[in-house]
Each structure stands twice: as structure tokens, then as C-alpha cells.
Amino acid sequence: IVLAEKLSADIECDLVVNSGYEYLENSDILCVFPSLLPSFKTKEPLKDAYLSGVKVSGISVVQNDKILAQYPVLIGNSTHYDEYVNEILAVAKKLYPPVIDAILNDRVFDFSDLFKNSCQRHGNCSGNCSSCHNC
């Protein structure tokens, strides 16, 4: 892993990943963004979505202006803003790693990847984690 500010022309890497919640247009950098794009492509997408009254928001993973994955987050009538933000962060934390893994392993991301543990993703176990030492 190389931090973006340390990137230079002499460093080779397979993928550059933005860990912040920023949409970078026309960029090879993989980005996670806290809205279901194209909605709320603003400087404050969480606040704007929450205040707009939408009932579904979510996370988008984008590269080169292509949406690679999205996952919804529901906003209930009694959902507090902090609860909504925490749910967005939790979904991003769950969604981003399997998308990165799919790209690095030259596969198309599939939502079933979200429901597999890490050793199942790599084919190292049958899912019976009580007998698996790789989990």
C-alpha cells in the first residue's frame, strides 16, 4: 500500500485506492463515495441526502467515472443523523475490500462476495470456520 501523497512516477502499483470519501472525476484511482451516485454528488453528500428526506442513500465505488458497485443504506423516519453516518461508514468498510480484491484478482465484483469470509473468497475453505485455520 502506498499513500497517494507518496506516489511518484518511479513507483509501480496495481491499483491506487482513495481511502477518503471523495469522488475523483476521470481518475484511475478507485474511490468510495457516500451516496448512491449520481445522486448527491456534492461536497457534503451525507448531510445533503439526510436533509433532503430521501429514504435510501448508500455507498458507491467508482473508477474512471464508472460505478463498479453500490450498496444501499435505508434512512428511517426516526433515524438520527449520527446513526445514518455510522451505517454509511459500516457499509463502506464492508463493501470496499471485496471490490478491491475483485479488481486485484481480475474478477468482476459480485455481491455474493460480501457474504463470504476472506478464506472463502480465496477458495481456501468450505465455510466451516470451526475447522478452518485460515479465517
Short mmCIF file of C-alpha atoms in Angstrom, two decimals, residues 42-131:
data_model
loop_
_atom_site.label_atom_id
_atom_site.label_comp_id
_atom_site.label_asym_id
_atom_site.label_seq_id
_atom_site.Cartn_x
_atom_site.Cartn_y
_atom_site.Cartn_z
CA THR A 42 -21.87 17.25 -3.74
CA LYS A 43 -19.26 18.38 -1.22
CA GLU A 44 -21.48 17.19 1.67
CA PRO A 45 -23.37 14.18 0.30
CA LEU A 46 -24.26 12.69 3.69
CA LYS A 47 -25.76 15.90 5.01
CA ASP A 48 -27.47 16.70 1.71
CA ALA A 49 -29.07 13.26 1.41
CA TYR A 50 -30.21 13.24 5.02
CA LEU A 51 -31.72 16.72 4.87
CA SER A 52 -33.43 16.07 1.53
CA GLY A 53 -35.70 13.46 3.09
CA VAL A 54 -34.70 10.55 0.84
CA LYS A 55 -35.34 7.15 2.37
CA VAL A 56 -32.50 5.35 0.59
CA SER A 57 -28.91 6.52 0.33
CA GLY A 58 -25.76 4.42 0.26
CA ILE A 59 -22.22 3.87 -0.92
CA SER A 60 -20.78 3.92 -4.45
CA VAL A 61 -17.39 2.58 -5.53
CA VAL A 62 -16.18 4.39 -8.64
CA GLN A 63 -13.23 4.33 -11.01
CA ASN A 64 -12.86 6.29 -14.26
CA ASP A 65 -16.40 7.64 -13.89
CA LYS A 66 -17.77 4.08 -13.89
CA ILE A 67 -19.80 2.87 -10.95
CA LEU A 68 -18.32 -0.51 -10.02
CA ALA A 69 -20.50 -1.25 -7.01
CA GLN A 70 -23.24 0.32 -4.93
CA TYR A 71 -24.93 -0.68 -1.72
CA PRO A 72 -28.00 0.95 -0.16
CA VAL A 73 -28.48 2.35 3.31
CA LEU A 74 -32.04 2.96 4.46
CA ILE A 75 -32.93 6.14 6.30
CA GLY A 76 -35.96 5.55 8.52
CA ASN A 77 -38.29 8.26 9.77
CA SER A 78 -36.74 8.06 13.23
CA THR A 79 -33.12 7.59 12.09
CA HIS A 80 -30.83 10.13 13.73
CA TYR A 81 -28.15 11.71 11.52
CA ASP A 82 -25.32 10.12 13.54
CA GLU A 83 -26.90 6.67 13.13
CA TYR A 84 -27.12 7.24 9.38
CA VAL A 85 -23.47 8.33 9.17
CA ASN A 86 -22.35 5.31 11.22
CA GLU A 87 -24.31 2.97 8.95
CA ILE A 88 -22.75 4.56 5.85
CA LEU A 89 -19.27 4.07 7.33
CA ALA A 90 -20.04 0.44 8.25
CA VAL A 91 -21.32 -0.32 4.75
CA ALA A 92 -18.28 1.30 3.14
CA LYS A 93 -15.99 -0.73 5.38
CA LYS A 94 -17.76 -3.93 4.30
CA LEU A 95 -18.15 -3.10 0.59
CA TYR A 96 -14.76 -1.60 -0.31
CA PRO A 97 -12.41 -4.54 0.50
CA PRO A 98 -14.19 -7.18 -1.66
CA VAL A 99 -14.39 -4.72 -4.57
CA ILE A 100 -10.66 -4.04 -4.25
CA ASP A 101 -9.99 -7.79 -4.02
CA ALA A 102 -12.05 -8.43 -7.18
CA ILE A 103 -10.13 -5.78 -9.13
CA LEU A 104 -6.73 -7.02 -7.98
CA ASN A 105 -7.68 -10.60 -8.88
CA ASP A 106 -9.10 -9.58 -12.27
CA ARG A 107 -12.65 -10.66 -11.48
CA VAL A 108 -15.95 -8.93 -11.71
CA PHE A 109 -17.25 -7.95 -8.28
CA ASP A 110 -20.28 -9.98 -7.27
CA PHE A 111 -22.49 -9.11 -4.31
CA SER A 112 -22.18 -12.66 -3.02
CA ASP A 113 -18.58 -11.63 -2.19
CA LEU A 114 -19.99 -9.50 0.64
CA PHE A 115 -21.37 -12.56 2.37
CA LYS A 116 -18.26 -14.74 2.17
CA ASN A 117 -15.47 -14.66 4.69
CA SER A 118 -11.95 -13.91 3.46
CA CYS A 119 -10.78 -17.52 3.13
CA GLN A 120 -13.94 -18.47 1.18
CA ARG A 121 -13.19 -15.62 -1.22
CA HIS A 122 -9.81 -17.14 -1.94
CA GLY A 123 -11.04 -20.74 -2.10
CA ASN A 124 -9.15 -21.86 0.99
CA CYS A 125 -12.03 -23.35 2.93
CA SER A 126 -15.54 -24.70 2.70
CA GLY A 127 -17.01 -22.11 5.03
CA ASN A 128 -16.88 -24.32 8.11
CA CYS A 129 -14.78 -21.90 10.13
CA SER A 130 -14.66 -24.17 13.18
CA SER A 131 -12.32 -26.45 11.22
#
